[in-house]
mmCIF file of C-alpha atoms and ligand atoms in Angstrom:
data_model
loop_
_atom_site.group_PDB
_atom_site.id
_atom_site.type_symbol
_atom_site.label_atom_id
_atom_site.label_comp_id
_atom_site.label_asym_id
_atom_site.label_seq_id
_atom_site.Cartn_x
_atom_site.Cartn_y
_atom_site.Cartn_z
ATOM 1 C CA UNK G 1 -61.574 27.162 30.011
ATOM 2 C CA UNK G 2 -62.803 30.385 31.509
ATOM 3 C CA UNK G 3 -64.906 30.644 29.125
ATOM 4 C CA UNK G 4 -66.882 27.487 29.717
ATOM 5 C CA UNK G 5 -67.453 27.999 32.976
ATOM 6 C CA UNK G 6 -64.019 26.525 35.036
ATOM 7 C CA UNK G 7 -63.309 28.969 38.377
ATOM 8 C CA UNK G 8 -60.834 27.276 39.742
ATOM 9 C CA UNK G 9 -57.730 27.433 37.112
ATOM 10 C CA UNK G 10 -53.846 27.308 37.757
ATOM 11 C CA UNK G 11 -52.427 29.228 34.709
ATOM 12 C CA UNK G 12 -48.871 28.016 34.714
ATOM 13 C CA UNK G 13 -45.710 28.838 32.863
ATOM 14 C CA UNK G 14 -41.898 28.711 33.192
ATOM 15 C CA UNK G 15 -41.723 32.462 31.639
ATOM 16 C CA UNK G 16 -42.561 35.479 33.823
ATOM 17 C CA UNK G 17 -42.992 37.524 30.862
ATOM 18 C CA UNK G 18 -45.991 34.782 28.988
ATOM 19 C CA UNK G 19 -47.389 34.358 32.791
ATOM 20 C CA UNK G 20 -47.584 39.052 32.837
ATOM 21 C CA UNK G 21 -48.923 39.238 29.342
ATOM 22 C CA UNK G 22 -50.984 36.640 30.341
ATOM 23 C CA UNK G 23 -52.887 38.411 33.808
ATOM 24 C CA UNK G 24 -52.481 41.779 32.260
ATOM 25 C CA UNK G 25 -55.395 40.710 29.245
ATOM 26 C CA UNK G 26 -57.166 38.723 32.093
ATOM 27 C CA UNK G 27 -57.753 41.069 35.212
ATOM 28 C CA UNK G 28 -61.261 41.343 34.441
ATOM 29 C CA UNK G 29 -61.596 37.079 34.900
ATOM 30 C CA UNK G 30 -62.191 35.701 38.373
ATOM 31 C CA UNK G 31 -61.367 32.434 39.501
ATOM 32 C CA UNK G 32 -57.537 32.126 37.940
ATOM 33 C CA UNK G 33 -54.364 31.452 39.857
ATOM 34 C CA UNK G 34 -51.251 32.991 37.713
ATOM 35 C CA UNK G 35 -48.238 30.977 38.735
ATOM 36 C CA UNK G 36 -44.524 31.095 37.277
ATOM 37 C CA UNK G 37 -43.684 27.277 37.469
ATOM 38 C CA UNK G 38 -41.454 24.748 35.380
ATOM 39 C CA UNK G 39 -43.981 22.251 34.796
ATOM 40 C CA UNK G 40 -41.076 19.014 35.124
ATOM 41 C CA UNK G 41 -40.617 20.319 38.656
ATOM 42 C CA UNK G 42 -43.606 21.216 40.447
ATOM 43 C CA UNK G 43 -42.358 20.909 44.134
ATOM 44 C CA UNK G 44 -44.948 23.496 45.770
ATOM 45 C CA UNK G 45 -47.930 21.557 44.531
ATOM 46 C CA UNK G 46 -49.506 18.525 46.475
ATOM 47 C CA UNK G 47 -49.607 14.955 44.649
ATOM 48 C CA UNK G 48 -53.349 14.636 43.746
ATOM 49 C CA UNK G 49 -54.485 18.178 43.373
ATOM 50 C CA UNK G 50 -56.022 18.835 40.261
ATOM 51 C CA UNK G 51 -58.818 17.228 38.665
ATOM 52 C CA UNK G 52 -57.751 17.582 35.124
ATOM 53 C CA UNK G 53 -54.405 19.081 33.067
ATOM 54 C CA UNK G 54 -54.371 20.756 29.945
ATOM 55 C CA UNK G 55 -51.348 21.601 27.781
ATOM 56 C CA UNK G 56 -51.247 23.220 24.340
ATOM 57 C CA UNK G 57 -48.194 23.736 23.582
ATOM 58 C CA UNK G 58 -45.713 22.750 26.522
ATOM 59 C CA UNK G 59 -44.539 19.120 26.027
ATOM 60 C CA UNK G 60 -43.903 20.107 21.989
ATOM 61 C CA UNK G 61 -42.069 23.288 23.252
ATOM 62 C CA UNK G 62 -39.936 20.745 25.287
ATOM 63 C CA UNK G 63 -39.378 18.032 22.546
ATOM 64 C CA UNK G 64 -37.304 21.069 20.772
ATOM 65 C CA UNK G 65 -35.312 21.463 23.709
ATOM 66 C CA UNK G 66 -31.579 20.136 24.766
ATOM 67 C CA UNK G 67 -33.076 17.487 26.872
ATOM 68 C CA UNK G 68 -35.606 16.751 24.252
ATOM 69 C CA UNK G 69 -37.842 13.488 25.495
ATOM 70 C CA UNK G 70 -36.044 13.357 29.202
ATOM 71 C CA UNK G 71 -37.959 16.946 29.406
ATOM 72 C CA UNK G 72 -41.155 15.338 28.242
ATOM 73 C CA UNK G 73 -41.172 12.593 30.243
ATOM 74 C CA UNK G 74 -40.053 14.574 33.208
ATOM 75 C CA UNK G 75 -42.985 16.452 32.664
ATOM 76 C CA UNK G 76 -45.279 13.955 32.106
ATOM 77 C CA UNK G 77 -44.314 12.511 35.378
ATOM 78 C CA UNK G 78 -45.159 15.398 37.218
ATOM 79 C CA UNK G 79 -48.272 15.852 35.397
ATOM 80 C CA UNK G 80 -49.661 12.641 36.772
ATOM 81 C CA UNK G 81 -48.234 12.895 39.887
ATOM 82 C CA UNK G 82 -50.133 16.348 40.510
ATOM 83 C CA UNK G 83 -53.247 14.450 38.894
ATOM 84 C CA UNK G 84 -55.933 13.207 41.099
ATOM 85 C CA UNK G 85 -56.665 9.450 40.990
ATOM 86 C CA UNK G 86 -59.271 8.821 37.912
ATOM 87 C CA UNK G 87 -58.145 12.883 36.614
ATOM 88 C CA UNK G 88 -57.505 13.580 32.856
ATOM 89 C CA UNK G 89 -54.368 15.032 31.303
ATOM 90 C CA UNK G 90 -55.064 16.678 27.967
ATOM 91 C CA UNK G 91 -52.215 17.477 25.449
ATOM 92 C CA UNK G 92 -52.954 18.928 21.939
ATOM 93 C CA UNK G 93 -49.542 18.333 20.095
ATOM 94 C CA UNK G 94 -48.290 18.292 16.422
ATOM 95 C CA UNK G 95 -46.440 14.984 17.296
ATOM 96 C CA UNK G 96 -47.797 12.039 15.662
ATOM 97 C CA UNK G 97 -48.428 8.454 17.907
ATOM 98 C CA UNK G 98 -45.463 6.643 16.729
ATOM 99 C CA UNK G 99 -43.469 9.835 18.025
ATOM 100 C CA UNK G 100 -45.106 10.471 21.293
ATOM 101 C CA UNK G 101 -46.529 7.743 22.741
ATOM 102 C CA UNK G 102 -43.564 5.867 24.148
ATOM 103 C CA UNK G 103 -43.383 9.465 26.278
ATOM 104 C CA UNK G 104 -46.906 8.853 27.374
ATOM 105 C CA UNK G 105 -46.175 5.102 28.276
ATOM 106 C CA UNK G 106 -43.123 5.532 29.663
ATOM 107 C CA UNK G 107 -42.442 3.121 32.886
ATOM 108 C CA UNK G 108 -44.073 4.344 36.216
ATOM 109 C CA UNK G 109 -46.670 6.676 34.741
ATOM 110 C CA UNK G 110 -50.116 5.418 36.242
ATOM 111 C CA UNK G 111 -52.121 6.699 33.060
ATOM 112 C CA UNK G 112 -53.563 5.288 30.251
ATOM 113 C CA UNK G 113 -53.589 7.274 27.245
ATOM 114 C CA UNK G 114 -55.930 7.289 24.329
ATOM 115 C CA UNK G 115 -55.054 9.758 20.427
ATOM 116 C CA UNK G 116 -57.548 11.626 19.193
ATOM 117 C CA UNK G 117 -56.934 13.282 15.423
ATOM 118 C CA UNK G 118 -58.365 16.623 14.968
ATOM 119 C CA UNK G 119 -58.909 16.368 11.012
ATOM 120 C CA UNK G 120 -58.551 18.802 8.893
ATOM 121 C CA UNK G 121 -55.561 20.638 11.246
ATOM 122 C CA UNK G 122 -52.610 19.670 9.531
ATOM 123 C CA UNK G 123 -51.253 16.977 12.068
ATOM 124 C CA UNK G 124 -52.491 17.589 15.375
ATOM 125 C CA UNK G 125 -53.798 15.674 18.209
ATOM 126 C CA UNK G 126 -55.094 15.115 21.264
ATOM 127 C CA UNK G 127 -53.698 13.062 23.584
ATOM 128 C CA UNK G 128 -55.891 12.074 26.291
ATOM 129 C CA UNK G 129 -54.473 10.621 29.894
ATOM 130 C CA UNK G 130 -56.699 9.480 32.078
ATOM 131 C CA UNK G 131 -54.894 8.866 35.859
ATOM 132 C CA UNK G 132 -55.743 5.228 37.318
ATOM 133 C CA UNK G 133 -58.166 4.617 40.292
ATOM 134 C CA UNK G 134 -57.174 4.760 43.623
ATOM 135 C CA UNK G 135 -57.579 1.394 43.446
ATOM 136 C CA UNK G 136 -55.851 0.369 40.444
ATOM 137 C CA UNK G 137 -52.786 2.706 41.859
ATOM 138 C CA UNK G 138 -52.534 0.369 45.107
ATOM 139 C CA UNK G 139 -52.954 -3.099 43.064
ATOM 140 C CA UNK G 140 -49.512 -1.766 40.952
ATOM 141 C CA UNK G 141 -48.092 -0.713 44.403
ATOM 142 C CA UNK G 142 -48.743 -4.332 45.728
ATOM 143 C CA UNK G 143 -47.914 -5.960 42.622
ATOM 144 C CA UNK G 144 -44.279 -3.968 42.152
ATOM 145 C CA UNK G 145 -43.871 -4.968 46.027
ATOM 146 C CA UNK G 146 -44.366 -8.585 44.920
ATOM 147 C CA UNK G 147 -41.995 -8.372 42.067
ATOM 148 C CA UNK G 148 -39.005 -7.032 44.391
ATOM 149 C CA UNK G 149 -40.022 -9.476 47.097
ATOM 150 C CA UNK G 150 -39.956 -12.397 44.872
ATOM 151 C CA UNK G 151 -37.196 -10.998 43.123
ATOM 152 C CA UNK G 152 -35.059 -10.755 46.979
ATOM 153 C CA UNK G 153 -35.984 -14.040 47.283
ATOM 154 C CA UNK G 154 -34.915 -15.904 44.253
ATOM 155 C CA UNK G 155 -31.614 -14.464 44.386
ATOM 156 C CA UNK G 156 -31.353 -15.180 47.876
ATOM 157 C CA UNK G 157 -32.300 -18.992 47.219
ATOM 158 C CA UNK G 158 -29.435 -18.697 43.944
ATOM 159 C CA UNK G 159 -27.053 -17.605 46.265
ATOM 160 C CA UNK G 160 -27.474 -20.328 49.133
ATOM 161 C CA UNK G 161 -27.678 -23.467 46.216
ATOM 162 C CA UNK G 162 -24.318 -22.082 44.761
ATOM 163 C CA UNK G 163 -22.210 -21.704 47.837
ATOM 164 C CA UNK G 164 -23.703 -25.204 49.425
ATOM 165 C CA UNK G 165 -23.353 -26.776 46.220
ATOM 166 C CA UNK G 166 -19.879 -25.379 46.176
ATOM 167 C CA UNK G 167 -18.683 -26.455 49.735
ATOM 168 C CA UNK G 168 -20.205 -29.626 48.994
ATOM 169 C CA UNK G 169 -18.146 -30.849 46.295
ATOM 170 C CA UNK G 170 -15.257 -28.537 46.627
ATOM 171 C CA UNK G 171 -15.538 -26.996 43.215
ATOM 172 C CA UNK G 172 -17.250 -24.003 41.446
ATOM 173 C CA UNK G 173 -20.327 -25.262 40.459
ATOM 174 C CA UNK G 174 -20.684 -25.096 36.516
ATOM 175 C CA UNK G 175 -24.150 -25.104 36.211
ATOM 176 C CA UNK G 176 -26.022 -22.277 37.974
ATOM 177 C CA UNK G 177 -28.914 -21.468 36.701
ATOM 178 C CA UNK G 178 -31.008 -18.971 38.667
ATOM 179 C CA UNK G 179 -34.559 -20.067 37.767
ATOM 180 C CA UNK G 180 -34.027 -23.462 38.076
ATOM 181 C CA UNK G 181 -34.622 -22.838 42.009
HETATM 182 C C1 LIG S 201 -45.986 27.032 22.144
HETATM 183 S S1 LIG S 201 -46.141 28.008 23.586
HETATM 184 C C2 LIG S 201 -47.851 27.733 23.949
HETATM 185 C C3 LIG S 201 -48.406 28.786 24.868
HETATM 186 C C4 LIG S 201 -49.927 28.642 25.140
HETATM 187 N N1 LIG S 201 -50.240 27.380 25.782
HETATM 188 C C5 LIG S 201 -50.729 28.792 23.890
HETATM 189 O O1 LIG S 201 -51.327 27.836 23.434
HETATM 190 O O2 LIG S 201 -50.724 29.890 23.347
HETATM 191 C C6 LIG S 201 -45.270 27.016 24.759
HETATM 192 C C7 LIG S 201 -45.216 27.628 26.131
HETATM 193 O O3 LIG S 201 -44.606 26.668 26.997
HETATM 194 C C8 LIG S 201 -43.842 27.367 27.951
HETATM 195 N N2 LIG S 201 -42.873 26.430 28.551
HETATM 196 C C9 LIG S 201 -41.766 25.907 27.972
HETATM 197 N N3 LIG S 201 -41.128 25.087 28.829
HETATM 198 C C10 LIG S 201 -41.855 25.092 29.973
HETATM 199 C C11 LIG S 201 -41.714 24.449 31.226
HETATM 200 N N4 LIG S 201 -40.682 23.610 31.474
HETATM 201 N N5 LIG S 201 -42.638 24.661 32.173
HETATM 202 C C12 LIG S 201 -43.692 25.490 31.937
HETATM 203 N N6 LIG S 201 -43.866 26.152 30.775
HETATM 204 C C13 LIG S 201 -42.972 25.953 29.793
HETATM 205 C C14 LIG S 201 -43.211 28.497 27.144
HETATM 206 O O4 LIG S 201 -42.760 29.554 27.963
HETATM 207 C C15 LIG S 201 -44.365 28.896 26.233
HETATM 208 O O5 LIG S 201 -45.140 29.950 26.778
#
């Protein structure tokens, strides 16, 4: 990325040592933040900060872990969280679609993700992530808000139907169906 012309970079990894090796072969290079960081817990970085993410490597390093796709998705999660609005997340991976991609869908992450097949490297891909609009993120927030409030109420409107229709005729209403109301 350096290389192309990028001179604002986080370089981040959860092993001093890589992060060392790393600065040592890059002291020449201006413009690159070294930081030792567990990338499914990045607590001292702001939501929003980065305009795009790339990982080569990471999220496959993970999937061979103990926590194997609770790692991945934990990552992911953080990934888009530290992802501006309309950012991209790039992953090159070995994993094939059907493997990954319930990772990159996984409930709350407001991305959509497109594969891209390198041919000719033996199973790898790109993964591409690109972070919804501002907008887009508030009409989810407004729509989940909706779901719970509508949700609140229905139950609420269950719960007064059965106990009326129960003092009303004395007995424990047989018939109670919840989205009737
Ligand atoms: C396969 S290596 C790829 C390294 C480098 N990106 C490259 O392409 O040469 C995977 C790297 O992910 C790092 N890693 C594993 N788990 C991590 C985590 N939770 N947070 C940050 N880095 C992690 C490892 O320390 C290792 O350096």
């Amino acid at each position: 990325m350096h290389a192309l012309g990028y001179r604002c970079i986080t370089a981040m990894d959860i092993s001093a040592t890589a992060i060392g090796l790393m600065q040592a072969g890059d002291q020449d290079k201006e413009g690159i933040e070294y930081m030792v960081g567990d990338a499914r817990k990045m607590d001292s970085l702001p939501d929003n900060l980065f305009d795009g993410i790339f990982d080569k490597g990471c999220a496959d390093s993970l999937i061979c872990g103990y926590r194997t796709t609770d790692d991945v998705v934990d990552m992911f999660h953080e990934c888009c969280r530290v992802l501006r609005p309309s950012g991209v997340f790039l992953c090159v991976s070995h994993g094939a679609p059907d493997a990954r991609m319930h990772m990159f869908e996984h409930e709350g992450l407001q991305w959509l993700t497109n594969v891209i097949p390198i041919h000719g490297s033996e199973g790898l891909n790109v993964y591409v992530s690109t972070k919804w609009t501002q907008e887009e993120i508030e009409a989810a927030e407004r729509q989940r808000l909706d779901d719970i409030e509508s949700t609140i109420s229905m139950r609420t409107r269950s719960t007064t139907f059965s106990h009326s229709t129960r003092s009303r005729r004395g007995i424990m209403h047989q018939n109670r169906i919840v989205y009737a109301m």
